[in-house]
Protein backbone atom coordinates (compact mmCIF):
# COMPACT_ATOMS: atom_id res chain seq x y z
CA UNK A 1 207.93 22.61 180.12
CA UNK A 2 206.93 23.60 176.59
CA UNK A 3 206.32 21.39 173.60
CA UNK A 4 207.80 22.50 170.28
CA UNK A 5 205.74 21.72 167.20
CA UNK A 6 207.38 20.57 164.00
CA UNK A 7 206.94 22.89 160.99
CA UNK A 8 204.67 20.31 159.34
CA UNK A 9 202.43 20.05 162.39
CA UNK A 10 202.34 23.84 162.74
CA UNK A 11 201.28 24.26 159.10
CA UNK A 12 198.60 21.60 159.49
CA UNK A 13 197.24 23.33 162.59
CA UNK A 14 197.28 26.66 160.78
CA UNK A 15 195.34 25.21 157.86
CA UNK A 16 192.81 23.63 160.22
CA UNK A 17 192.35 26.94 162.00
CA UNK A 18 191.80 28.74 158.71
CA UNK A 19 189.35 26.13 157.43
CA UNK A 20 187.44 25.94 160.71
CA UNK A 21 187.00 29.70 161.02
CA UNK A 22 186.02 30.06 157.34
CA UNK A 23 183.51 27.21 157.64
CA UNK A 24 181.97 28.60 160.83
CA UNK A 25 181.64 32.13 159.43
CA UNK A 26 180.30 31.06 156.02
CA UNK A 27 177.72 28.53 157.17
CA UNK A 28 176.82 30.49 160.29
CA UNK A 29 175.92 33.45 158.09
CA UNK A 30 174.02 31.35 155.57
CA UNK A 31 171.88 29.75 158.28
CA UNK A 32 170.50 33.21 159.02
CA UNK A 33 170.58 34.32 155.38
CA UNK A 34 168.02 31.71 154.36
CA UNK A 35 165.39 33.54 156.42
CA UNK A 36 166.58 36.89 155.08
CA UNK A 37 166.11 35.76 151.48
CA UNK A 38 162.64 34.39 152.18
CA UNK A 39 161.68 37.72 153.75
CA UNK A 40 163.02 39.97 150.98
CA UNK A 41 161.48 37.83 148.22
CA UNK A 42 158.07 38.00 149.89
CA UNK A 43 158.44 41.75 150.45
CA UNK A 44 159.45 42.30 146.81
CA UNK A 45 156.43 40.35 145.58
CA UNK A 46 154.06 42.18 147.94
CA UNK A 47 155.38 45.62 146.97
CA UNK A 48 155.11 44.75 143.28
CA UNK A 49 151.47 43.71 143.70
CA UNK A 50 150.63 46.86 145.66
CA UNK A 51 152.30 49.18 143.16
CA UNK A 52 150.58 47.45 140.25
CA UNK A 53 147.24 47.74 142.05
CA UNK A 54 147.37 51.43 142.84
CA UNK A 55 149.92 52.79 140.40
CA UNK A 56 152.02 51.90 137.38
CA UNK A 57 155.16 49.78 137.62
CA UNK A 58 157.90 51.99 136.22
CA UNK A 59 161.04 49.92 136.77
CA UNK A 60 162.70 47.29 138.89
CA UNK A 61 161.29 46.99 142.39
CA UNK A 62 163.48 44.16 143.66
CA UNK A 63 166.64 46.21 143.09
CA UNK A 64 165.96 48.27 146.20
CA UNK A 65 164.86 45.27 148.28
CA UNK A 66 167.02 42.35 147.20
CA UNK A 67 169.75 44.95 146.78
CA UNK A 68 169.82 45.37 150.56
CA UNK A 69 172.01 42.25 150.77
CA UNK A 70 175.23 44.26 151.41
CA UNK A 71 173.62 45.83 154.48
CA UNK A 72 172.55 42.40 155.70
CA UNK A 73 176.13 41.21 155.24
CA UNK A 74 177.42 44.23 157.16
CA UNK A 75 175.28 43.21 160.14
CA UNK A 76 176.41 39.60 159.84
CA UNK A 77 180.02 40.82 159.64
CA UNK A 78 179.54 42.54 162.98
CA UNK A 79 178.00 39.48 164.63
CA UNK A 80 179.40 36.27 163.16
CA UNK A 81 183.24 36.65 163.15
CA UNK A 82 183.22 37.99 166.71
CA UNK A 83 180.86 35.18 167.72
CA UNK A 84 183.24 32.54 166.34
CA UNK A 85 186.18 33.93 168.31
CA UNK A 86 185.69 31.68 171.39
CA UNK A 87 185.50 28.60 169.14
CA UNK A 88 188.63 29.71 167.32
CA UNK A 89 190.51 30.21 170.58
CA UNK A 90 189.32 26.87 171.98
CA UNK A 91 190.64 25.11 168.89
CA UNK A 92 194.10 26.65 169.29
CA UNK A 93 193.68 28.94 166.30
CA UNK A 94 196.05 31.82 165.58
CA UNK A 95 195.43 35.41 164.60
CA UNK A 96 196.71 34.65 161.12
CA UNK A 97 194.32 31.75 160.61
CA UNK A 98 191.42 33.84 161.92
CA UNK A 99 192.23 36.61 159.44
CA UNK A 100 192.63 34.21 156.53
CA UNK A 101 189.47 32.33 157.43
CA UNK A 102 187.49 35.56 157.72
CA UNK A 103 188.69 36.82 154.34
CA UNK A 104 188.02 33.47 152.64
CA UNK A 105 184.52 33.29 154.11
CA UNK A 106 183.88 36.91 153.13
CA UNK A 107 184.71 36.29 149.48
CA UNK A 108 182.59 33.13 149.42
CA UNK A 109 179.69 34.95 151.06
CA UNK A 110 179.91 37.92 148.70
CA UNK A 111 179.95 35.72 145.60
CA UNK A 112 177.21 33.34 146.78
CA UNK A 113 174.92 36.10 148.06
CA UNK A 114 175.48 38.08 144.89
CA UNK A 115 174.59 35.02 142.84
CA UNK A 116 171.32 34.44 144.69
CA UNK A 117 170.44 38.12 144.36
CA UNK A 118 171.20 38.12 140.63
CA UNK A 119 169.01 35.05 140.17
CA UNK A 120 166.20 36.79 142.04
CA UNK A 121 166.54 39.84 139.82
CA UNK A 122 166.47 37.58 136.76
CA UNK A 123 163.17 36.10 137.95
CA UNK A 124 161.79 39.62 138.34
CA UNK A 125 162.98 40.45 134.83
CA UNK A 126 161.13 37.43 133.43
CA UNK A 127 157.92 38.32 135.27
CA UNK A 128 158.14 41.96 134.22
CA UNK A 129 158.83 41.02 130.60
CA UNK A 130 155.78 38.74 130.57
CA UNK A 131 153.63 41.61 131.90
CA UNK A 132 155.28 44.13 129.57
CA UNK A 133 156.66 46.13 132.50
CA UNK A 134 160.04 47.88 132.31
CA UNK A 135 162.84 46.29 134.33
CA UNK A 136 165.14 49.29 134.24
CA UNK A 137 167.30 50.31 137.19
CA UNK A 138 168.08 53.92 138.05
CA UNK A 139 170.74 55.14 138.41
CA UNK A 140 172.66 52.71 136.26
CA UNK A 141 176.02 51.40 137.45
CA UNK A 142 177.50 48.07 136.44
CA UNK A 143 173.95 47.11 135.45
CA UNK A 144 170.96 49.06 134.16
CA UNK A 145 168.30 46.34 134.08
CA UNK A 146 167.09 43.56 136.35
CA UNK A 147 167.97 41.18 133.52
CA UNK A 148 171.67 42.10 133.52
CA UNK A 149 172.62 38.92 135.39
CA UNK A 150 176.41 39.16 135.33
CA UNK A 151 176.50 42.89 136.05
CA UNK A 152 174.28 42.43 139.10
CA UNK A 153 176.23 39.40 140.29
CA UNK A 154 179.55 41.26 140.03
CA UNK A 155 178.25 44.47 141.60
CA UNK A 156 176.53 42.81 144.54
CA UNK A 157 179.41 40.42 145.11
CA UNK A 158 181.88 43.28 145.38
CA UNK A 159 179.56 45.29 147.62
CA UNK A 160 178.92 42.26 149.82
CA UNK A 161 182.63 41.63 150.30
CA UNK A 162 183.26 45.24 151.30
CA UNK A 163 180.33 45.43 153.70
CA UNK A 164 181.03 42.12 155.45
CA UNK A 165 184.71 42.95 155.88
CA UNK A 166 183.72 46.37 157.16
CA UNK A 167 181.34 44.90 159.71
CA UNK A 168 183.96 42.43 160.92
CA UNK A 169 186.64 45.13 161.17
CA UNK A 170 184.33 47.42 163.16
CA UNK A 171 183.24 44.70 165.59
CA UNK A 172 186.74 43.37 166.21
CA UNK A 173 188.06 46.93 166.45
CA UNK A 174 185.65 47.72 169.28
CA UNK A 175 186.48 44.39 170.90
CA UNK A 176 190.21 45.11 170.69
CA UNK A 177 190.38 48.82 171.50
CA UNK A 178 187.19 49.69 173.34
CA UNK A 179 184.58 52.38 172.60
CA UNK A 180 186.82 55.44 172.18
CA UNK A 181 189.61 54.17 169.94
CA UNK A 182 187.22 51.71 168.33
CA UNK A 183 185.10 54.63 167.12
CA UNK A 184 188.17 56.37 165.72
CA UNK A 185 189.13 53.23 163.79
CA UNK A 186 185.55 52.82 162.58
CA UNK A 187 185.58 56.11 160.64
CA UNK A 188 188.07 55.12 157.90
CA UNK A 189 186.39 51.70 157.65
CA UNK A 190 183.00 53.28 156.98
CA UNK A 191 184.56 55.73 154.52
CA UNK A 192 186.21 52.91 152.57
CA UNK A 193 183.07 50.76 152.48
CA UNK A 194 180.84 53.61 151.32
CA UNK A 195 183.50 54.77 148.85
CA UNK A 196 183.67 51.31 147.32
CA UNK A 197 179.88 51.17 147.03
CA UNK A 198 179.69 54.60 145.43
CA UNK A 199 182.40 53.65 142.94
CA UNK A 200 180.25 50.73 141.75
CA UNK A 201 177.43 53.16 140.95
CA UNK A 202 174.74 50.63 141.84
CA UNK A 203 172.68 49.86 144.88
CA UNK A 204 170.95 52.05 147.42
CA UNK A 205 173.89 54.41 148.04
CA UNK A 206 174.77 54.87 144.37
CA UNK A 207 176.00 58.25 143.17
CA UNK A 208 176.76 59.67 139.76
CA UNK A 209 180.55 60.05 139.79
CA UNK A 210 180.91 60.70 136.10
CA UNK A 211 178.94 63.93 136.06
CA UNK A 212 182.12 65.94 136.52
CA UNK A 213 183.41 65.02 133.07
CA UNK A 214 180.11 64.64 131.26
CA UNK A 215 180.14 60.83 131.36
CA UNK A 216 177.14 59.45 133.31
CA UNK A 217 179.09 56.63 134.95
CA UNK A 218 182.60 55.52 135.73
CA UNK A 219 184.07 52.95 133.33
CA UNK A 220 183.28 49.46 134.56
CA UNK A 221 186.95 48.53 134.99
CA UNK A 222 187.59 51.65 137.08
CA UNK A 223 184.52 50.96 139.23
CA UNK A 224 185.63 47.39 139.92
CA UNK A 225 189.22 48.46 140.61
CA UNK A 226 188.17 51.17 143.07
CA UNK A 227 185.83 48.78 144.86
CA UNK A 228 188.59 46.17 145.17
CA UNK A 229 191.02 48.79 146.46
CA UNK A 230 188.50 49.91 149.07
CA UNK A 231 187.96 46.32 150.23
CA UNK A 232 191.72 45.78 150.35
CA UNK A 233 192.01 48.84 152.58
CA UNK A 234 189.37 47.44 154.94
CA UNK A 235 191.15 44.07 154.94
CA UNK A 236 194.39 45.81 155.90
CA UNK A 237 192.69 47.50 158.85
CA UNK A 238 191.22 44.14 159.88
CA UNK A 239 194.67 42.55 159.67
CA UNK A 240 196.22 45.27 161.82
CA UNK A 241 193.40 44.89 164.32
CA UNK A 242 193.80 41.13 164.60
CA UNK A 243 197.57 41.39 164.86
CA UNK A 244 197.32 42.69 168.43
CA UNK A 245 194.09 40.91 169.39
CA UNK A 246 194.51 38.87 172.59
CA UNK A 247 193.52 35.27 171.86
CA UNK A 248 195.11 32.97 174.41
CA UNK A 249 198.20 32.65 176.55
CA UNK A 250 199.99 30.44 174.03
CA UNK A 251 198.85 32.14 170.82
CA UNK A 252 201.52 34.37 169.37
CA UNK A 253 200.77 34.56 165.63
């Protein structure tokens, strides 16, 4: 004998599932991220001291260390959403609420991690300015200095979103389809994530895309648009993956 839920009760359960999965993914990631940020700040400070001791500081140092946050988020994207799956199933969550919760948490993580990184870069800029050291970043993308707070925040937020979504899509793809087909699905995900990062022109994997037409960088609006399109493509793959993901005997959406 089955029990039919009213539309109001079904919507309420869907919202609870979305909120619960988003909360678990966001705060689960941040619990680990606190240790990550402590580590990268200490490493940045130590490297700066060593370079100043034996050489000359020629530009931003934290950009290559704090700027590793997208890669950290990629690892968390592989671990955290898949780790929350049993909790989601136990709470009667649906595939749709898991997808929505994952996307919501991803955006919140990208923006918050990007903000912390931009604040860290701003601190470096202040220290470098006081010591009369250059805070330039090469190659320039959406930002060309450690003091370009909003450019860094935007760039790292977009990268973080793409990398976390990519990690989640890869992990759930392997969970859903196994090693062979999971690897096949992984290839376009990796291509989209790297393509979005390259379009931004900043970070460790930056590339000069404008050299073909004599312009050193892509226009900022084009960079942002391409990054968003790449993340949307990854989100679509994640949605298609979750659509057929077995959750429970009574979960059909």
